[in-house]
């Protein structure tokens, strides 16, 4: 391992055999953390070429179980978001794609820091469990076409160990390390066709659009070299997606979309991601046709029905679909946050809103923190809306007065208001297709 570290430190290229050896020995516990940390820093500073990145990803996949979806009928699809604020697209897209005839066997994660996680959102529904085994997931998917479960402990153990080490050695923000971390989990989860939602902006890992496209290309290359069909959409995370941020609030908003209501940006992003996946999975080249198909499914109520099937199959209270306000938990304390000035809202800083939601109780700072499913933020206004001084632009929800006060303070710095109407900001910046071809919108 000393030689591996030295090669990378000096800017050399690692062979597949060296990468595989390092991952195998690190997971087995024979490489100490101090050597792994040194190698991570060398990788961070010197980078990895695309062959090394693909080899690292495969070595991480091989460190644990790989889910076998081959017994399922139809094309299995997956979706991944690089993380954002108010991003509840999986709750809409999963049932929508299942109702459109695709097979959705999805493993999701929990929220950390300012970003939310699908598992926390789903678990806001009373009774719902995401702790299914891979076998139980496959059986449920065979019955109803969809399951959304927690990633099992045996999936990509190398990523879990390395991510914890990256977190404390300032080596998280490396594009090839992020790409291989995300794609190792996608490859191990077994789906044939994958759509990636790469976020860019204040609430995202990638702060610039160029970096987001670069990450998208790197992930697609990994997917292609592993024989999967992968497409990426680069989308805006400068302001939260939709209006709800916080677990039960986001479930309620996802149900609105499935009913044909809800915020336009959330519906639009779901249709963009969904139509890309439909084109990929069914070799449908006509985007317009793919989109129309999804709109028809949404309007028919079939996606809402499929969401109910998912909730009930995983032990949740299916009445949430008809009366979310009486089934979902409600916060004890609520307050309004008002605008400091008059004019137009120029920006709503997604990072700050995510942090406010976390402070209110909706998220975690440390992995084992307990969350409050009812806590969070609901935006009454979004970027571009007119506002007057003292007008409510957000409402906040918390389990106690102390959190409410702290959350209110964090949130109050999140908006900027000025006299001019802001220029339109796009929701989607473009996409990278399965062949790595980039289109900017
Ligand atoms: N998400 C991941 O799963 N891994 C990273 O390295 C960054 C974001």
Short mmCIF file of C-alpha atoms and ligand atoms in Angstrom, two decimals, residues 80-83 151 159 163 166 171-185 205 215, ligand 1:
data_model
loop_
_atom_site.label_atom_id
_atom_site.label_comp_id
_atom_site.label_asym_id
_atom_site.label_seq_id
_atom_site.Cartn_x
_atom_site.Cartn_y
_atom_site.Cartn_z
CA UNK A 80 -30.61 9.42 -8.17
CA UNK A 81 -30.43 13.02 -7.06
CA UNK A 82 -27.08 14.42 -5.95
CA UNK A 83 -28.98 16.02 -3.08
CA UNK A 151 -29.90 0.64 1.35
CA UNK A 159 -18.19 3.39 0.24
CA UNK A 163 -17.14 8.21 2.92
CA UNK A 166 -13.46 11.48 3.49
CA UNK A 171 -11.60 14.89 0.80
CA UNK A 172 -15.34 14.81 0.08
CA UNK A 173 -15.32 17.47 -2.66
CA UNK A 174 -13.43 15.50 -5.26
CA UNK A 175 -15.31 14.98 -8.50
CA UNK A 176 -14.03 11.43 -9.27
CA UNK A 177 -14.52 10.37 -5.64
CA UNK A 178 -18.09 11.71 -5.63
CA UNK A 179 -18.81 10.07 -9.01
CA UNK A 180 -17.49 6.68 -7.93
CA UNK A 181 -19.24 6.88 -4.54
CA UNK A 182 -22.63 7.60 -6.10
CA UNK A 183 -22.27 5.21 -9.03
CA UNK A 184 -21.00 2.30 -6.91
CA UNK A 185 -24.32 2.36 -5.04
CA UNK A 205 -22.60 19.80 -3.91
CA UNK A 215 -19.86 15.33 -12.68
N1 LIG B 1 -23.22 11.53 -2.33
C1 LIG B 1 -22.60 10.33 -2.26
O1 LIG B 1 -23.25 9.29 -2.19
N2 LIG B 1 -21.27 10.30 -2.25
C2 LIG B 1 -20.49 11.41 -2.33
O2 LIG B 1 -19.29 11.30 -2.34
C3 LIG B 1 -21.15 12.65 -2.41
C4 LIG B 1 -22.51 12.67 -2.40
#
